[in-house]
Amino acid sequence: MKTTFSFLLLIFVSTLSFAQIDKNATKETKNLYLNLLATQKQGVMVGHQDGLAYGLNPDGTRWIGQDGRSDIKTVAGEHPAVLGWDLGKIEFDSTRNLDKIPFVKMKQYIEETYNRGGVNTISWHLHNPVEPKKNTWDKADSTIKNIFNNAENLKRYESWLDNVADFIKNLKGKKGELVPVIFRPFHEHTGSWFWWGAGHCTADEYKKMWRFTIDYLIKKKKVHNMLIAYSTDRFNSKEHYLERYPGNDYVDMVGFDIYHTNAPSSNDKFKKDFQRMVTTLEEIATEVNKPCAVTEMGLEKIPEADWFTSIVLPVVQDTKLSYFLLWRNGYDRHYYAPYEGQLSAPDFIKMFQSGKVLLEKGAKKKNFYKSK
Ligand code: BMA
């Protein structure tokens, strides 16, 4: 009898710890969560921020809004498996985001990606709700404290969340079902370049802001097509990583952002740090039983011809990482994925040919939105 009870308890507890945070999530969202977990170590997906919206031509000029085009597809024959998007400026009912993508186009790209079996993730470089004219890089201290201390500020922030909720709840698949997205708010908080960064608020304030935001979206606004990702910037240790972790009930996926600067002199150091951070992240992901990813990364302008196979691939292959997301191809001095003719393009193809990383077809095979 006692054994049966313990056995049932074990099953109960393990079901609980497998569960995502939103018990009322849509079927497709629950499937995405479970399949991210179930398909770990079966190839790591490549993501690209804004990849379908714009990119670079061989001569370095920009292309913008050409349906069906992405730099990764031009280079490697397939769209990225994961697409990243940013809601910055949705706060103000703007028709375009902070990097000038029309929100109607963003919605179209997200839906297309989902229909192809790919995954979408959304970040939010939001302005400062206390001084709305100041942008995401405002370094004012105590912003979070001043949101909760002041009814008008809180109301303003809630109205911004209303816009976020409206956008996410409007993403529809072919059958009218909601498109699941991985929402990744208040990122890179171990750094201090955003107003929610470590230097501008206490750990408790950060956690309060996080929990308030997630509760508001899920419970109040009933957004049930989201997984929630927690992503730091660089961190020194497990303790550092978890210092501002809002709790297992508020996070579905763990990740971090990492950028490589000063190549080639820093190559060895970068690879070592990257390796250490991935190993720590995998440990944490195993303990909390949640999927994990490198939520942003890159080397600006990729001046290293073999960056993908000598630095990225050895660290990401055969890990639990669901994906790594390269940052946007903004303009000729600011890009992170190869485009046609770019120095690292042949090496990117070589990485893809290793079979260890996946683009859109690999994502489709994982059948993320169906129950197994
Ligand atoms: C930064 C840069 C900016 C951009 C911002 C939000 O890393 O790419 O140009 O506005 O991300 O996407």
Coordinates of C-alpha atoms and ligand atoms in Angstrom, one line a residue:
M1 CA 0.0 0.0 0.0
K2 CA 2.7 2.4 1.1
T3 CA 4.7 1.6 -2.1
T4 CA 1.7 2.2 -4.3
F5 CA 1.2 5.6 -2.6
S6 CA 4.8 6.6 -3.0
F7 CA 4.6 5.5 -6.6
L8 CA 1.6 7.6 -7.2
L9 CA 3.1 10.5 -5.4
L10 CA 6.2 10.2 -7.6
I11 CA 4.1 10.2 -10.7
F12 CA 2.2 13.2 -9.4
V13 CA 5.3 15.2 -8.6
S14 CA 7.0 14.4 -11.8
T15 CA 3.9 15.4 -13.8
L16 CA 3.9 18.6 -11.8
S17 CA 7.5 19.4 -12.5
F18 CA 7.1 18.7 -16.2
A19 CA 4.3 21.2 -16.4
Q20 CA 4.6 24.6 -17.9
I21 CA 3.5 27.5 -15.8
D22 CA 0.2 28.3 -17.5
K23 CA -2.2 25.4 -16.8
N24 CA -4.7 26.9 -19.2
A25 CA -2.3 27.1 -22.1
T26 CA -3.6 26.1 -25.5
K27 CA -3.0 22.6 -26.7
E28 CA -0.4 23.8 -29.2
T29 CA 1.5 25.7 -26.5
K30 CA 1.5 22.7 -24.2
N31 CA 2.8 20.6 -27.1
L32 CA 5.5 23.0 -27.9
Y33 CA 6.7 22.9 -24.3
L34 CA 6.7 19.2 -24.0
N35 CA 8.3 18.7 -27.4
L36 CA 11.0 21.2 -26.7
L37 CA 11.9 18.9 -23.7
A38 CA 11.3 15.6 -25.5
T39 CA 13.5 16.5 -28.5
Q40 CA 16.5 17.8 -26.5
K41 CA 19.8 16.5 -27.9
Q42 CA 18.2 15.9 -31.3
G43 CA 20.0 18.7 -33.0
V44 CA 20.2 22.4 -31.9
M45 CA 18.0 24.8 -33.9
V46 CA 19.4 28.0 -35.5
G47 CA 17.5 31.1 -34.8
H48 CA 17.8 34.6 -36.4
Q49 CA 16.3 37.8 -35.1
D50 CA 14.0 39.6 -37.6
G51 CA 15.3 37.1 -40.3
L52 CA 12.2 37.2 -42.5
A53 CA 11.8 41.0 -42.3
Y54 CA 15.0 42.3 -43.7
G55 CA 18.7 41.5 -44.4
L56 CA 21.7 42.3 -46.5
N57 CA 22.4 42.1 -50.2
P58 CA 25.8 40.8 -51.4
D59 CA 27.0 44.5 -51.8
G60 CA 26.0 45.3 -48.2
T61 CA 23.0 47.3 -49.0
R62 CA 19.7 46.4 -47.2
W63 CA 16.7 44.5 -48.5
I64 CA 13.5 45.0 -46.6
G65 CA 10.2 43.2 -46.6
Q66 CA 10.6 40.7 -49.5
D67 CA 8.2 37.9 -48.8
G68 CA 9.8 34.4 -48.8
R69 CA 13.4 35.8 -48.4
S70 CA 15.8 35.5 -45.5
D71 CA 19.6 35.8 -45.4
I72 CA 19.9 32.3 -43.9
K73 CA 17.8 30.8 -46.7
T74 CA 19.9 32.5 -49.3
V75 CA 23.0 31.1 -47.8
A76 CA 22.0 27.7 -46.7
G77 CA 18.8 26.9 -48.6
E78 CA 16.3 27.0 -45.7
H79 CA 14.8 29.6 -43.4
P80 CA 16.0 29.6 -39.8
A81 CA 14.2 27.1 -37.5
V82 CA 13.6 29.9 -34.9
L83 CA 12.7 33.5 -35.6
G84 CA 13.1 36.2 -33.0
W85 CA 11.0 39.4 -32.9
D86 CA 10.8 42.4 -30.7
L87 CA 7.8 44.3 -29.5
G88 CA 9.6 47.6 -28.7
K89 CA 7.3 50.6 -29.3
I90 CA 4.1 48.5 -29.1
E91 CA 3.7 50.6 -25.9
F92 CA 2.7 53.6 -28.0
D93 CA 0.3 52.0 -30.5
S94 CA 3.1 52.5 -33.0
T95 CA 2.5 50.8 -36.4
R96 CA 6.2 49.8 -36.5
N97 CA 8.6 48.4 -33.9
L98 CA 11.8 50.0 -32.8
D99 CA 13.6 48.6 -35.7
K100 CA 10.9 49.8 -38.1
I101 CA 9.2 46.4 -38.8
P102 CA 5.5 47.0 -39.3
F103 CA 3.6 45.1 -36.7
V104 CA 1.2 43.8 -39.3
K105 CA 4.2 42.3 -41.1
M106 CA 5.6 40.9 -37.9
K107 CA 2.3 39.1 -37.3
Q108 CA 2.4 37.7 -40.8
Y109 CA 6.0 36.4 -40.4
I110 CA 5.2 34.8 -37.0
E111 CA 2.2 33.0 -38.5
E112 CA 4.1 31.9 -41.5
T113 CA 6.9 30.5 -39.3
Y114 CA 4.4 28.6 -37.2
N115 CA 2.6 27.2 -40.3
R116 CA 6.0 25.9 -41.5
G117 CA 6.6 24.2 -38.1
G118 CA 9.1 26.7 -36.9
V119 CA 9.3 28.5 -33.5
N120 CA 8.9 32.1 -32.7
T121 CA 10.4 34.0 -29.8
I122 CA 9.5 37.6 -28.7
S123 CA 11.6 40.0 -26.7
W124 CA 10.5 43.5 -25.7
H125 CA 12.8 46.5 -25.7
L126 CA 10.3 48.7 -24.0
H127 CA 10.6 52.4 -23.0
N128 CA 10.7 53.5 -19.4
P129 CA 7.1 53.4 -18.0
V130 CA 8.0 56.2 -15.5
E131 CA 9.4 58.5 -18.1
P132 CA 7.9 57.2 -21.3
K133 CA 9.9 59.4 -23.6
K134 CA 13.0 57.6 -22.3
N135 CA 13.8 54.4 -24.1
T136 CA 14.8 51.0 -23.1
W137 CA 18.5 52.0 -22.6
D138 CA 17.5 54.6 -20.0
K139 CA 19.7 53.9 -17.0
A140 CA 17.5 55.6 -14.4
D141 CA 17.7 53.9 -11.0
S142 CA 14.6 52.7 -9.1
T143 CA 12.3 52.7 -12.2
I144 CA 10.6 49.5 -11.0
K145 CA 10.1 50.8 -7.5
N146 CA 8.7 54.0 -9.1
I147 CA 6.2 52.0 -11.2
F148 CA 4.8 50.2 -8.2
N149 CA 4.9 53.4 -6.0
N150 CA 2.8 55.4 -8.3
A151 CA -0.7 54.6 -9.5
E152 CA -0.3 56.6 -12.7
N153 CA 2.9 54.9 -13.7
L154 CA 1.4 51.5 -12.9
K155 CA -1.6 52.3 -15.0
R156 CA 0.6 53.3 -17.9
Y157 CA 2.6 50.1 -17.6
E158 CA -0.6 48.1 -17.6
S159 CA -1.8 49.8 -20.7
W160 CA 1.4 48.8 -22.4
L161 CA 0.9 45.2 -21.3
D162 CA -2.6 45.4 -22.8
N163 CA -1.0 46.1 -26.2
V164 CA 1.4 43.2 -25.8
A165 CA -1.5 40.9 -24.9
D166 CA -3.6 42.1 -27.9
F167 CA -0.7 41.4 -30.2
I168 CA 0.0 37.9 -28.9
K169 CA -3.6 36.9 -28.7
N170 CA -4.1 37.9 -32.4
L171 CA -1.5 35.5 -33.8
K172 CA -3.4 32.7 -35.6
G173 CA -2.6 29.5 -37.4
K174 CA -4.4 28.2 -40.5
K175 CA -7.3 26.7 -38.5
G176 CA -7.7 29.8 -36.4
E177 CA -5.8 28.3 -33.5
L178 CA -3.5 30.6 -31.5
V179 CA 0.2 30.6 -32.4
P180 CA 2.4 29.8 -29.4
V181 CA 5.3 32.1 -28.8
I182 CA 8.2 32.1 -26.4
F183 CA 8.0 35.5 -24.6
R184 CA 11.3 36.7 -23.2
P185 CA 10.8 39.8 -21.1
F186 CA 13.4 41.9 -19.2
H187 CA 16.3 40.2 -20.8
E188 CA 20.1 40.6 -20.1
H189 CA 19.3 41.8 -16.6
T190 CA 22.7 40.7 -15.3
G191 CA 24.0 43.7 -17.2
S192 CA 23.0 47.3 -16.5
W193 CA 22.3 48.8 -19.9
F194 CA 18.5 48.6 -19.6
W195 CA 16.4 50.3 -16.9
W196 CA 15.6 46.8 -15.4
G197 CA 19.3 45.8 -15.3
A198 CA 21.1 44.7 -12.1
G199 CA 22.6 48.1 -11.4
H200 CA 19.2 49.8 -11.3
C201 CA 17.0 47.7 -9.2
T202 CA 17.2 45.2 -6.4
A203 CA 16.7 41.4 -7.0
D204 CA 13.3 41.6 -5.2
E205 CA 12.2 44.5 -7.4
Y206 CA 13.2 42.6 -10.5
K207 CA 11.3 39.5 -9.4
K208 CA 8.2 41.6 -8.4
M209 CA 8.2 43.2 -11.8
W210 CA 8.5 39.8 -13.5
R211 CA 5.8 38.2 -11.6
F212 CA 3.4 41.1 -11.9
T213 CA 4.0 41.1 -15.7
I214 CA 3.4 37.4 -16.1
D215 CA 0.4 37.3 -13.8
Y216 CA -1.1 40.3 -15.6
L217 CA -0.7 38.7 -19.1
I218 CA -1.8 35.2 -18.2
K219 CA -4.3 35.7 -15.4
K220 CA -5.8 39.1 -16.2
K221 CA -5.5 39.3 -20.0
K222 CA -5.8 35.5 -20.5
V223 CA -2.9 35.2 -22.9
H224 CA -2.7 31.4 -23.1
N225 CA -0.3 31.0 -26.1
M226 CA 3.0 31.9 -24.4
L227 CA 5.9 30.1 -22.9
I228 CA 8.0 32.4 -20.7
A229 CA 11.8 32.5 -21.1
Y230 CA 14.2 33.9 -18.5
S231 CA 17.5 35.1 -20.0
T232 CA 20.4 36.7 -18.4
D233 CA 23.4 38.2 -20.1
R234 CA 26.9 36.9 -19.0
F235 CA 27.0 35.3 -15.5
N236 CA 29.9 34.1 -13.4
S237 CA 28.3 31.2 -11.6
K238 CA 25.0 29.3 -11.0
E239 CA 24.3 31.6 -8.0
H240 CA 24.8 34.6 -10.2
Y241 CA 22.5 33.2 -12.8
L242 CA 19.8 32.4 -10.3
E243 CA 20.1 35.6 -8.3
R244 CA 17.0 37.2 -9.9
Y245 CA 15.2 34.1 -11.0
P246 CA 11.5 34.7 -10.3
G247 CA 10.8 31.1 -9.5
N248 CA 9.8 27.9 -11.3
D249 CA 6.2 28.9 -11.3
Y250 CA 7.1 32.0 -13.4
V251 CA 9.5 30.5 -16.0
D252 CA 9.1 27.9 -18.7
M253 CA 12.5 28.1 -20.3
V254 CA 16.0 29.2 -19.2
G255 CA 18.6 30.9 -21.3
F256 CA 21.2 33.5 -21.6
D257 CA 22.5 36.0 -24.2
I258 CA 26.2 36.2 -25.1
Y259 CA 28.1 38.3 -27.6
H260 CA 31.6 37.8 -28.8
T261 CA 33.6 41.0 -29.1
N262 CA 37.2 41.8 -30.0
A263 CA 37.8 38.8 -32.2
P264 CA 40.3 37.3 -32.8
S265 CA 42.3 38.2 -29.7
S266 CA 39.5 37.1 -27.4
N267 CA 38.6 33.9 -29.3
D268 CA 39.9 31.5 -26.7
K269 CA 38.5 33.4 -23.8
F270 CA 35.1 33.7 -25.5
K271 CA 34.9 30.0 -26.3
K272 CA 35.9 29.1 -22.7
D273 CA 33.3 31.4 -21.2
F274 CA 30.6 30.3 -23.7
Q275 CA 31.4 26.6 -22.9
R276 CA 31.2 27.2 -19.1
M277 CA 27.9 29.1 -19.4
V278 CA 26.3 26.4 -21.6
T279 CA 27.4 23.7 -19.1
T280 CA 26.0 25.7 -16.2
L281 CA 22.8 26.4 -18.1
E282 CA 22.3 22.7 -18.8
E283 CA 22.8 21.9 -15.2
I284 CA 20.2 24.4 -14.2
A285 CA 17.8 23.3 -16.9
T286 CA 18.1 19.7 -15.7
E287 CA 17.5 20.7 -12.1
V288 CA 14.4 22.7 -12.9
N289 CA 13.3 20.4 -15.7
K290 CA 12.8 23.1 -18.3
P291 CA 14.0 23.6 -21.8
C292 CA 17.0 25.8 -22.4
A293 CA 18.5 27.9 -25.2
V294 CA 21.1 30.5 -26.1
T295 CA 18.5 33.2 -26.5
E296 CA 20.7 35.7 -28.3
M297 CA 24.3 35.5 -29.5
G298 CA 26.6 36.7 -32.2
L299 CA 29.9 38.2 -33.4
E300 CA 29.1 41.5 -35.1
K301 CA 30.1 41.5 -38.8
I302 CA 31.5 37.9 -38.3
P303 CA 35.1 38.8 -39.3
E304 CA 36.2 35.2 -38.5
A305 CA 35.9 32.9 -41.5
D306 CA 35.5 29.8 -39.4
W307 CA 33.6 31.2 -36.5
F308 CA 30.6 28.9 -36.8
T309 CA 32.6 25.6 -37.0
S310 CA 35.5 26.4 -34.7
I311 CA 33.8 28.4 -32.0
V312 CA 30.0 28.0 -32.0
L313 CA 29.4 24.4 -33.2
P314 CA 31.9 22.6 -30.7
V315 CA 30.1 24.3 -27.8
V316 CA 26.4 23.9 -28.9
Q317 CA 26.5 20.4 -30.5
D318 CA 25.1 17.5 -28.5
T319 CA 23.8 19.6 -25.7
K320 CA 20.4 20.1 -24.3
L321 CA 20.1 23.5 -26.0
S322 CA 16.9 23.8 -28.0
Y323 CA 18.3 26.6 -30.1
F324 CA 20.8 29.5 -30.4
L325 CA 19.5 32.7 -31.8
L326 CA 21.8 35.0 -33.9
W327 CA 21.0 38.7 -33.6
R328 CA 19.7 40.8 -36.4
N329 CA 21.2 41.7 -39.8
G330 CA 20.4 45.4 -39.3
Y331 CA 22.9 47.1 -41.7
D332 CA 26.4 46.9 -43.1
R333 CA 28.1 47.6 -39.8
H334 CA 25.7 45.7 -37.6
Y335 CA 24.9 42.1 -38.6
Y336 CA 25.3 38.7 -37.0
A337 CA 24.2 36.1 -39.6
P338 CA 26.0 35.4 -42.8
Y339 CA 24.4 36.8 -46.0
E340 CA 25.2 35.9 -49.6
G341 CA 28.9 36.5 -50.2
Q342 CA 29.8 37.3 -46.5
L343 CA 33.1 35.9 -45.3
S344 CA 31.6 33.3 -43.0
A345 CA 28.9 32.0 -45.3
P346 CA 30.8 28.8 -46.5
D347 CA 31.5 28.0 -42.9
F348 CA 27.9 28.4 -41.9
I349 CA 27.0 25.9 -44.6
K350 CA 29.7 23.6 -43.2
M351 CA 28.2 23.9 -39.7
F352 CA 24.7 23.0 -41.2
Q353 CA 26.1 20.1 -43.1
S354 CA 27.5 18.6 -39.9
G355 CA 23.9 17.5 -39.2
K356 CA 24.2 18.8 -35.6
V357 CA 22.3 22.0 -36.2
L358 CA 18.8 22.4 -37.6
L359 CA 17.1 24.9 -39.9
E360 CA 13.4 25.0 -40.9
K361 CA 13.1 21.4 -42.1
G362 CA 14.7 20.1 -39.0
A363 CA 12.2 22.1 -36.9
K364 CA 9.3 20.8 -38.9
K365 CA 10.4 17.2 -38.3
K366 CA 10.2 17.8 -34.5
N367 CA 6.5 18.4 -35.0
F368 CA 6.4 20.8 -32.1
Y369 CA 2.7 21.6 -32.1
K370 CA 1.3 18.0 -32.2
S371 CA 1.1 15.7 -29.2
K372 CA 3.2 12.6 -29.5
Ligands
BMA1 C1 20.2 46.1 -30.4 C2 20.6 46.7 -31.7 C3 19.7 47.9 -31.9 C4 18.3 47.4 -31.9 C5 18.0 46.7 -30.6 C6 16.6 46.1 -30.5 O1 21.1 45.0 -30.0 O2 20.4 45.7 -32.7 O3 20.0 48.4 -33.2 O4 17.4 48.5 -32.0 O5 18.9 45.6 -30.4 O6 16.3 45.2 -31.5

